[in-house]
Amino acid sequence: MTELPICTLVSWKDIDRWADTLAQEVLSGSGAPETIVGLTRGGWVPSRLLADRLEVKHLAALRAQHWGVTATPNGNAEITEGLTTSVKGRKVLVVDDITDTGESLDLAMEHVRTKEPLTLESATLLHISHSTYVPTYYAEDVPKERWAWFVFPWNYWEDIRTLVAKARPDGKTPSGVRQLLRDRCRIEVPEEDVLRAFGPA
Ligand code: ADE
């Protein structure tokens, strides 16, 4: 049997609400930063939404990647694309979509700290309570017992294609796969989306 995680489909409405909450948290904390650093790739949309709400014009990107156990000698996350701009002496907020293990954000914070910002804080939409790294701000706390794979709207097709590919050997047909996604992942994926993820016949 293939491993299919329990999933949660996240809507744009959820994202909008979490972005509002997060912006409010930041404003009630240290106030708007001068620079927002969005982690590639999950932090890009949240960082743009936050920049809009906090009226921040200076946005930068940083890629902290978890390569999995086979790709690096120690299997840890590493910075594969450094900061695209100087943050020296600036108030910086590093943004990601979720802290799960917390490893990527922890590493990103370490990297940005070496660039000598004036202040450095972090923010995520979701924070899973088993994460070793706790962001300065988060919109929603997910108890570890409620862990799920969150299918964010900016990752929808990638996740659906991955899940469909995993379910395919057991599910065989599009309707079999759709039923497996229902039973095992506990998500309702429209038939046309499953068909699209199957690819051309
Ligand atoms: N990235 C790391 N952990 C995740 C999770 N639980 N859901 C979605 N994206 C993630």
Coordinates of N, CA and C and ligand atoms in Angstrom, one line a residue:
M1 N 0.9 -1.2 0.0 CA 0.0 0.0 0.0 C 0.9 1.2 0.0
T2 N 0.6 2.2 -0.9 CA 1.4 3.4 -0.9 C 1.0 4.3 0.3
E3 N 2.0 5.2 0.6 CA 1.7 6.1 1.7 C 1.0 7.3 1.3
L4 N -0.2 7.5 1.8 CA -0.9 8.7 1.4 C -1.2 9.5 2.6
P5 N -0.7 10.7 2.7 CA -0.9 11.5 4.0 C -2.3 12.1 4.1
I6 N -2.8 12.3 5.3 CA -4.0 13.0 5.5 C -3.7 14.4 5.1
C7 N -4.6 15.0 4.3 CA -4.4 16.3 3.7 C -5.5 17.3 4.1
T8 N -5.2 18.5 4.0 CA -6.2 19.6 4.2 C -6.1 20.5 3.0
L9 N -7.2 20.7 2.3 CA -7.3 21.7 1.2 C -7.4 23.1 1.7
V10 N -6.5 23.9 1.4 CA -6.6 25.3 1.9 C -7.1 26.2 0.8
S11 N -8.1 27.0 1.2 CA -8.7 27.9 0.2 C -8.1 29.3 0.2
W12 N -8.3 30.1 -0.9 CA -7.8 31.5 -0.9 C -8.4 32.3 0.2
K13 N -9.7 31.9 0.6 CA -10.3 32.6 1.7 C -9.6 32.4 3.0
D14 N -9.1 31.1 3.2 CA -8.3 30.9 4.4 C -7.0 31.7 4.4
I15 N -6.4 31.7 3.2 CA -5.1 32.5 3.1 C -5.3 34.0 3.4
D16 N -6.4 34.5 2.9 CA -6.7 35.9 3.1 C -6.9 36.2 4.6
R17 N -7.6 35.3 5.2 CA -7.9 35.5 6.7 C -6.6 35.4 7.5
W18 N -5.8 34.4 7.1 CA -4.5 34.2 7.9 C -3.6 35.4 7.6
A19 N -3.6 35.9 6.4 CA -2.7 37.0 6.1 C -3.1 38.3 6.9
D20 N -4.4 38.5 7.0 CA -5.0 39.6 7.8 C -4.5 39.4 9.3
T21 N -4.7 38.2 9.8 CA -4.3 37.9 11.2 C -2.9 38.2 11.5
L22 N -2.0 37.7 10.5 CA -0.6 37.8 10.6 C -0.2 39.3 10.6
A23 N -0.8 40.0 9.7 CA -0.4 41.4 9.6 C -0.7 42.1 10.9
Q24 N -1.9 41.8 11.5 CA -2.3 42.4 12.7 C -1.3 42.0 13.9
E25 N -0.9 40.8 13.9 CA 0.1 40.3 14.9 C 1.4 41.1 14.8
V26 N 1.9 41.3 13.5 CA 3.1 42.0 13.3 C 2.9 43.5 13.8
L27 N 1.8 44.1 13.4 CA 1.6 45.5 13.8 C 1.5 45.7 15.3
S28 N 0.9 44.6 16.0 CA 0.8 44.7 17.5 C 2.1 44.4 18.1
G29 N 3.0 43.8 17.4 CA 4.3 43.4 17.9 C 5.3 44.6 17.6
S30 N 6.3 44.3 16.8 CA 7.3 45.3 16.5 C 6.9 46.3 15.5
G31 N 5.8 46.2 14.8 CA 5.4 47.1 13.8 C 5.9 46.6 12.4
A32 N 5.6 47.3 11.4 CA 5.9 46.9 10.0 C 7.5 46.9 9.9
P33 N 8.0 45.9 9.2 CA 9.4 45.8 8.9 C 9.8 46.7 7.8
E34 N 11.1 46.9 7.5 CA 11.5 47.7 6.3 C 11.7 46.7 5.1
T35 N 12.1 45.5 5.5 CA 12.3 44.5 4.4 C 11.6 43.2 4.8
I36 N 10.9 42.6 3.8 CA 10.4 41.2 4.0 C 11.2 40.3 3.1
V37 N 11.6 39.2 3.7 CA 12.3 38.1 3.0 C 11.3 36.9 2.9
G38 N 11.0 36.6 1.6 CA 10.1 35.5 1.4 C 10.9 34.2 1.1
L39 N 10.6 33.1 1.8 CA 11.4 31.9 1.5 C 10.8 31.3 0.2
T40 N 11.7 30.9 -0.6 CA 11.3 30.2 -1.8 C 11.0 28.7 -1.5
R41 N 9.9 28.2 -2.0 CA 8.9 28.8 -2.7 C 7.6 29.2 -1.9
G42 N 7.4 28.4 -0.8 CA 6.2 28.5 0.0 C 5.9 29.9 0.6
G43 N 7.0 30.7 0.8 CA 6.9 32.0 1.4 C 6.6 33.1 0.5
W44 N 6.6 32.8 -0.8 CA 6.5 34.0 -1.8 C 5.1 34.6 -1.7
V45 N 4.0 33.8 -1.8 CA 2.7 34.4 -1.8 C 2.4 35.1 -0.5
P46 N 2.6 34.3 0.7 CA 2.4 35.0 2.0 C 3.2 36.2 2.1
S47 N 4.4 36.3 1.7 CA 5.2 37.5 1.9 C 4.7 38.6 1.1
R48 N 4.2 38.4 -0.1 CA 3.7 39.4 -1.0 C 2.4 40.0 -0.4
L49 N 1.5 39.0 0.2 CA 0.3 39.5 0.8 C 0.6 40.3 2.1
L50 N 1.6 39.9 2.8 CA 1.9 40.7 4.0 C 2.5 42.0 3.6
A51 N 3.4 42.0 2.6 CA 4.0 43.3 2.2 C 2.9 44.3 1.8
D52 N 1.8 43.8 1.1 CA 0.7 44.7 0.7 C 0.0 45.2 1.9
R53 N -0.3 44.4 2.9 CA -1.0 44.8 4.1 C -0.1 45.7 5.0
L54 N 1.2 45.5 5.0 CA 2.0 46.3 5.9 C 2.7 47.4 5.2
E55 N 2.4 47.6 3.9 CA 2.9 48.7 3.1 C 4.4 48.6 3.0
V56 N 4.9 47.4 2.8 CA 6.4 47.2 2.7 C 6.7 47.1 1.2
K57 N 7.6 47.9 0.8 CA 8.0 47.9 -0.7 C 9.2 47.1 -1.0
H58 N 10.0 46.8 0.1 CA 11.3 46.1 -0.1 C 11.1 44.6 0.1
L59 N 11.1 43.8 -0.9 CA 10.8 42.4 -0.8 C 12.1 41.6 -1.4
A60 N 12.5 40.6 -0.7 CA 13.6 39.8 -1.1 C 13.3 38.3 -1.0
A61 N 14.1 37.5 -1.7 CA 13.8 36.1 -1.7 C 15.1 35.3 -1.2
L62 N 14.8 34.2 -0.6 CA 15.9 33.3 -0.1 C 15.4 31.9 -0.2
R63 N 16.3 31.0 -0.7 CA 15.9 29.6 -0.8 C 16.6 28.7 0.2
A64 N 15.8 28.2 1.1 CA 16.4 27.2 2.1 C 15.7 25.9 1.7
Q65 N 16.5 24.9 1.3 CA 15.9 23.7 0.8 C 16.2 22.5 1.6
H66 N 15.2 21.7 1.7 CA 15.4 20.4 2.4 C 15.6 19.3 1.3
W67 N 16.8 18.8 1.2 CA 17.0 17.9 0.0 C 16.7 16.5 0.3
G68 N 16.3 16.1 1.6 CA 16.1 14.7 1.9 C 17.4 14.0 2.2
V69 N 17.3 12.8 2.7 CA 18.4 12.2 3.3 C 19.5 11.8 2.3
T70 N 19.2 11.7 1.0 CA 20.2 11.2 0.1 C 21.0 12.3 -0.5
A71 N 20.5 13.6 -0.4 CA 21.2 14.6 -1.2 C 22.3 15.4 -0.5
T72 N 22.3 15.5 0.8 CA 23.4 16.1 1.5 C 24.0 15.1 2.4
P73 N 25.3 15.3 2.8 CA 25.9 14.3 3.7 C 25.1 14.1 5.0
N74 N 24.5 15.2 5.5 CA 23.8 15.0 6.8 C 22.3 15.0 6.7
G75 N 21.8 15.2 5.5 CA 20.4 15.2 5.3 C 19.6 16.4 5.8
N76 N 20.4 17.5 6.1 CA 19.8 18.7 6.7 C 19.4 19.6 5.6
A77 N 18.6 20.7 6.0 CA 18.3 21.7 5.0 C 19.5 22.6 4.8
E78 N 19.6 23.2 3.6 CA 20.7 24.1 3.3 C 20.2 25.2 2.5
I79 N 21.0 26.3 2.6 CA 20.7 27.5 1.8 C 21.2 27.3 0.4
T80 N 20.3 27.2 -0.6 CA 20.8 27.0 -1.9 C 20.9 28.2 -2.8
E81 N 20.1 29.2 -2.4 CA 20.2 30.5 -3.1 C 20.1 31.6 -2.0
G82 N 21.2 32.4 -1.9 CA 21.3 33.4 -0.8 C 20.4 34.5 -1.0
L83 N 20.4 35.5 -0.1 CA 19.6 36.7 -0.2 C 19.9 37.5 -1.5
T84 N 18.9 38.0 -2.1 CA 19.0 38.7 -3.3 C 19.3 40.2 -3.1
T85 N 19.4 40.7 -1.9 CA 19.6 42.1 -1.6 C 20.3 42.3 -0.3
S86 N 20.8 43.5 0.0 CA 21.4 43.7 1.3 C 20.3 44.1 2.3
V87 N 20.5 43.5 3.5 CA 19.5 43.9 4.6 C 20.2 44.5 5.8
K88 N 21.5 44.9 5.5 CA 22.3 45.4 6.6 C 21.6 46.7 7.2
G89 N 21.5 46.6 8.6 CA 20.9 47.8 9.3 C 19.4 48.0 9.1
R90 N 18.8 47.0 8.5 CA 17.3 47.1 8.3 C 16.5 46.3 9.2
K91 N 15.2 46.7 9.4 CA 14.3 45.9 10.2 C 13.7 44.8 9.3
V92 N 14.0 43.5 9.6 CA 13.7 42.4 8.6 C 12.7 41.4 9.2
L93 N 11.8 41.0 8.3 CA 10.8 40.0 8.7 C 11.0 38.9 7.6
V94 N 11.3 37.7 8.1 CA 11.4 36.5 7.2 C 10.1 35.7 7.2
V95 N 9.5 35.4 6.1 CA 8.2 34.9 6.0 C 8.2 33.5 5.2
D96 N 7.4 32.6 5.8 CA 7.2 31.3 5.1 C 5.7 30.9 5.3
D97 N 5.3 29.9 4.6 CA 3.9 29.5 4.7 C 3.6 28.7 6.0
I98 N 4.6 27.8 6.3 CA 4.3 26.9 7.4 C 5.6 26.5 8.1
T99 N 5.6 26.4 9.5 CA 6.7 25.7 10.2 C 6.2 24.3 10.6
D100 N 6.9 23.3 10.0 CA 6.5 21.9 10.3 C 7.7 21.3 11.1
T101 N 8.8 21.0 10.5 CA 10.0 20.6 11.3 C 10.6 21.9 11.9
G102 N 10.5 23.0 11.1 CA 11.0 24.3 11.5 C 12.5 24.4 11.0
E103 N 13.0 23.4 10.4 CA 14.4 23.4 10.0 C 14.7 24.5 8.9
S104 N 13.9 24.6 7.9 CA 14.2 25.6 6.9 C 14.2 27.0 7.4
L105 N 13.2 27.3 8.2 CA 13.1 28.7 8.7 C 14.2 29.0 9.7
D106 N 14.5 28.0 10.5 CA 15.6 28.2 11.4 C 16.9 28.5 10.7
L107 N 17.2 27.7 9.6 CA 18.4 27.9 8.8 C 18.4 29.3 8.1
A108 N 17.2 29.7 7.6 CA 17.1 30.9 6.9 C 17.4 32.1 7.9
M109 N 16.9 32.0 9.1 CA 17.1 33.0 10.1 C 18.6 33.2 10.4
E110 N 19.2 32.0 10.5 CA 20.7 32.0 10.8 C 21.4 32.7 9.7
H111 N 21.0 32.4 8.4 CA 21.7 33.0 7.3 C 21.5 34.5 7.2
V112 N 20.2 34.9 7.5 CA 19.9 36.4 7.4 C 20.7 37.1 8.5
R113 N 20.8 36.5 9.7 CA 21.4 37.1 10.8 C 22.9 37.5 10.5
T114 N 23.5 36.6 9.7 CA 24.9 36.9 9.3 C 25.0 38.2 8.4
K115 N 23.9 38.6 7.9 CA 23.9 39.8 7.0 C 23.7 41.1 7.7
E116 N 23.7 41.0 9.1 CA 23.7 42.1 10.0 C 22.4 43.0 9.9
P117 N 21.2 42.5 9.9 CA 20.0 43.3 10.0 C 20.0 44.1 11.3
L118 N 19.2 45.1 11.4 CA 19.1 45.9 12.7 C 18.2 45.0 13.6
T119 N 17.1 44.5 13.1 CA 16.3 43.6 13.9 C 15.8 42.4 12.9
L120 N 15.5 41.3 13.5 CA 15.2 40.1 12.7 C 14.1 39.3 13.4
E121 N 12.9 39.2 12.7 CA 11.8 38.4 13.2 C 11.3 37.5 12.1
S122 N 10.4 36.6 12.5 CA 9.9 35.6 11.5 C 8.4 35.5 11.6
A123 N 7.7 35.1 10.5 CA 6.3 35.0 10.5 C 5.9 33.9 9.6
T124 N 4.9 33.1 10.0 CA 4.3 32.0 9.1 C 2.8 32.1 9.2
L125 N 2.1 31.5 8.2 CA 0.7 31.4 8.3 C 0.3 30.4 9.3
L126 N 0.9 29.2 9.2 CA 0.6 28.1 10.1 C 1.9 27.6 10.9
H127 N 1.6 27.2 12.1 CA 2.7 26.7 12.9 C 2.3 25.4 13.5
I128 N 3.0 24.3 13.2 CA 2.7 23.0 13.7 C 3.4 22.9 15.0
S129 N 2.7 22.5 16.1 CA 3.3 22.6 17.5 C 4.5 21.7 17.7
H130 N 4.8 20.7 16.8 CA 6.0 20.0 17.1 C 7.3 20.6 16.5
S131 N 7.1 21.7 15.8 CA 8.3 22.4 15.1 C 9.3 22.8 16.2
T132 N 10.6 22.5 15.8 CA 11.7 22.9 16.8 C 11.9 24.4 16.8
Y133 N 11.5 25.0 15.7 CA 11.6 26.5 15.6 C 10.2 27.1 15.8
V134 N 10.1 28.1 16.6 CA 8.8 28.8 16.8 C 9.0 30.2 16.2
P135 N 8.2 30.5 15.2 CA 8.3 31.8 14.6 C 7.8 32.9 15.5
T136 N 8.4 34.1 15.3 CA 8.0 35.3 16.2 C 6.4 35.4 16.1
Y137 N 5.9 35.3 14.9 CA 4.4 35.5 14.7 C 3.9 34.4 13.8
Y138 N 2.7 33.9 14.1 CA 2.0 33.0 13.2 C 0.5 33.3 13.4
A139 N -0.2 32.9 12.3 CA -1.6 33.2 12.3 C -2.4 32.1 13.0
E140 N -2.0 30.9 12.7 CA -2.7 29.7 13.4 C -1.8 28.7 13.8
D141 N -2.1 28.2 15.0 CA -1.3 27.1 15.7 C -2.0 25.8 15.3
V142 N -1.3 24.8 14.8 CA -1.8 23.5 14.5 C -1.3 22.5 15.5
P143 N -2.1 22.0 16.4 CA -1.5 21.0 17.4 C -1.0 19.8 16.6
K144 N 0.1 19.2 17.1 CA 0.8 18.1 16.3 C -0.1 17.0 16.0
E145 N -1.1 16.7 16.9 CA -2.1 15.7 16.7 C -3.0 15.9 15.5
R146 N -3.0 17.2 15.1 CA -3.8 17.5 13.9 C -2.9 17.8 12.6
W147 N -1.7 17.2 12.7 CA -0.8 17.4 11.5 C -1.5 16.9 10.3
A148 N -1.4 17.6 9.2 CA -1.9 17.2 7.9 C -0.9 17.8 6.9
W149 N -1.0 17.3 5.7 CA -0.3 17.9 4.6 C -1.2 19.0 4.1
F150 N -0.9 20.3 4.2 CA -1.7 21.4 3.8 C -1.5 21.7 2.4
V151 N -2.5 21.5 1.6 CA -2.4 21.7 0.1 C -2.8 23.2 -0.1
F152 N -1.7 24.0 -0.1 CA -1.9 25.5 -0.3 C -2.3 25.8 -1.8
P153 N -3.0 26.8 -2.0 CA -3.5 27.1 -3.4 C -2.4 27.3 -4.4
W154 N -1.2 27.8 -3.9 CA -0.1 28.0 -4.8 C 0.7 26.7 -5.1
N155 N 0.3 25.6 -4.5 CA 1.0 24.4 -4.7 C 0.0 23.3 -5.1
Y156 N -1.2 23.7 -5.5 CA -2.3 22.8 -5.7 C -2.0 21.7 -6.7
W157 N -1.6 22.1 -7.9 CA -1.4 21.1 -9.0 C -0.2 20.2 -8.7
E158 N 0.9 20.8 -8.1 CA 2.0 20.0 -7.7 C 1.6 18.9 -6.7
D159 N 0.9 19.3 -5.7 CA 0.4 18.3 -4.7 C -0.5 17.3 -5.3
I160 N -1.5 17.7 -6.0 CA -2.5 16.8 -6.6 C -1.8 15.8 -7.5
R161 N -0.9 16.3 -8.4 CA -0.1 15.4 -9.3 C 0.7 14.4 -8.5
T162 N 1.3 14.8 -7.3 CA 2.1 13.9 -6.5 C 1.2 12.9 -5.9
L163 N 0.0 13.3 -5.3 CA -0.9 12.4 -4.6 C -1.5 11.4 -5.6
V164 N -1.8 11.9 -6.8 CA -2.4 11.0 -7.8 C -1.4 10.0 -8.3
A165 N -0.1 10.4 -8.4 CA 0.9 9.4 -8.8 C 1.1 8.4 -7.8
K166 N 1.0 8.8 -6.5 CA 1.2 7.8 -5.4 C 0.0 6.8 -5.3
A167 N -1.2 7.4 -5.6 CA -2.4 6.6 -5.4 C -2.7 5.7 -6.7
R168 N -2.0 6.0 -7.8 CA -2.3 5.4 -9.0 C -2.1 3.8 -9.0
P169 N -1.0 3.3 -8.5 CA -0.8 1.9 -8.5 C -2.0 1.1 -7.8
D170 N -2.5 1.7 -6.7 CA -3.6 1.0 -6.0 C -5.0 1.4 -6.6
G171 N -5.1 2.7 -6.9 CA -6.4 3.1 -7.4 C -6.7 2.8 -8.8
K172 N -5.7 2.7 -9.6 CA -5.7 2.3 -11.1 C -6.5 3.3 -12.0
T173 N -7.8 3.4 -11.8 CA -8.5 4.3 -12.7 C -8.7 5.7 -12.0
P174 N -9.1 6.7 -12.8 CA -9.3 8.0 -12.1 C -10.3 7.9 -11.0
S175 N -11.4 7.2 -11.2 CA -12.4 7.1 -10.1 C -11.9 6.3 -8.9
G176 N -11.0 5.3 -9.2 CA -10.4 4.6 -8.1 C -9.5 5.5 -7.3
V177 N -8.7 6.3 -8.0 CA -7.8 7.2 -7.4 C -8.5 8.3 -6.6
R178 N -9.6 8.7 -7.2 CA -10.4 9.8 -6.5 C -10.9 9.2 -5.1
Q179 N -11.4 8.0 -5.2 CA -11.9 7.3 -4.0 C -10.8 7.2 -2.9
L180 N -9.6 6.8 -3.4 CA -8.5 6.7 -2.4 C -8.1 8.0 -1.8
L181 N -8.1 9.1 -2.6 CA -7.9 10.4 -2.1 C -8.9 10.8 -1.0
R182 N -10.2 10.3 -1.3 CA -11.2 10.6 -0.3 C -11.0 9.8 1.0
D183 N -10.7 8.5 0.8 CA -10.6 7.6 2.0 C -9.4 7.8 2.8
R184 N -8.2 8.0 2.1 CA -7.0 8.0 2.8 C -6.5 9.4 3.1
C185 N -6.6 10.3 2.1 CA -6.1 11.7 2.3 C -7.2 12.5 2.9
R186 N -8.4 12.0 2.8 CA -9.6 12.7 3.4 C -9.9 14.1 2.7
I187 N -9.6 14.1 1.4 CA -9.9 15.3 0.6 C -10.8 15.0 -0.6
E188 N -11.6 15.9 -0.9 CA -12.6 15.8 -2.0 C -12.0 16.5 -3.2
V189 N -11.4 15.8 -4.2 CA -10.8 16.4 -5.3 C -11.8 16.3 -6.5
P190 N -12.1 17.4 -7.2 CA -13.0 17.3 -8.3 C -12.5 16.3 -9.4
E191 N -13.5 15.6 -10.0 CA -13.1 14.6 -10.9 C -12.3 15.1 -12.1
E192 N -12.6 16.3 -12.5 CA -11.8 16.9 -13.6 C -10.4 17.2 -13.3
D193 N -10.2 17.5 -12.0 CA -8.8 17.7 -11.5 C -8.0 16.4 -11.4
V194 N -8.6 15.3 -11.0 CA -8.0 14.0 -11.0 C -7.6 13.6 -12.4
L195 N -8.5 13.8 -13.3 CA -8.3 13.5 -14.7 C -7.1 14.3 -15.3
R196 N -7.1 15.6 -14.9 CA -6.0 16.5 -15.4 C -4.6 16.0 -14.9
A197 N -4.7 15.6 -13.6 CA -3.4 15.2 -12.9 C -3.0 13.8 -13.5
F198 N -3.9 13.0 -14.0 CA -3.5 11.8 -14.7 C -2.7 12.0 -15.9
G199 N -2.9 13.2 -16.5 CA -2.2 13.5 -17.8 C -2.9 12.8 -19.0
P200 N -2.3 13.1 -20.2 CA -2.9 12.5 -21.4 C -3.0 11.0 -21.3
A201 N -4.1 10.5 -21.8 CA -4.3 9.0 -21.8 C -3.2 8.3 -22.7
Ligands
ADE1 N1 5.8 21.9 4.1 C1 6.3 21.4 5.1 N2 5.4 20.8 5.9 C2 4.2 21.0 5.3 C3 2.8 20.6 5.6 N3 2.5 19.9 6.6 N4 1.9 21.0 4.7 C4 2.2 21.7 3.6 N5 3.4 22.1 3.3 C5 4.4 21.7 4.1

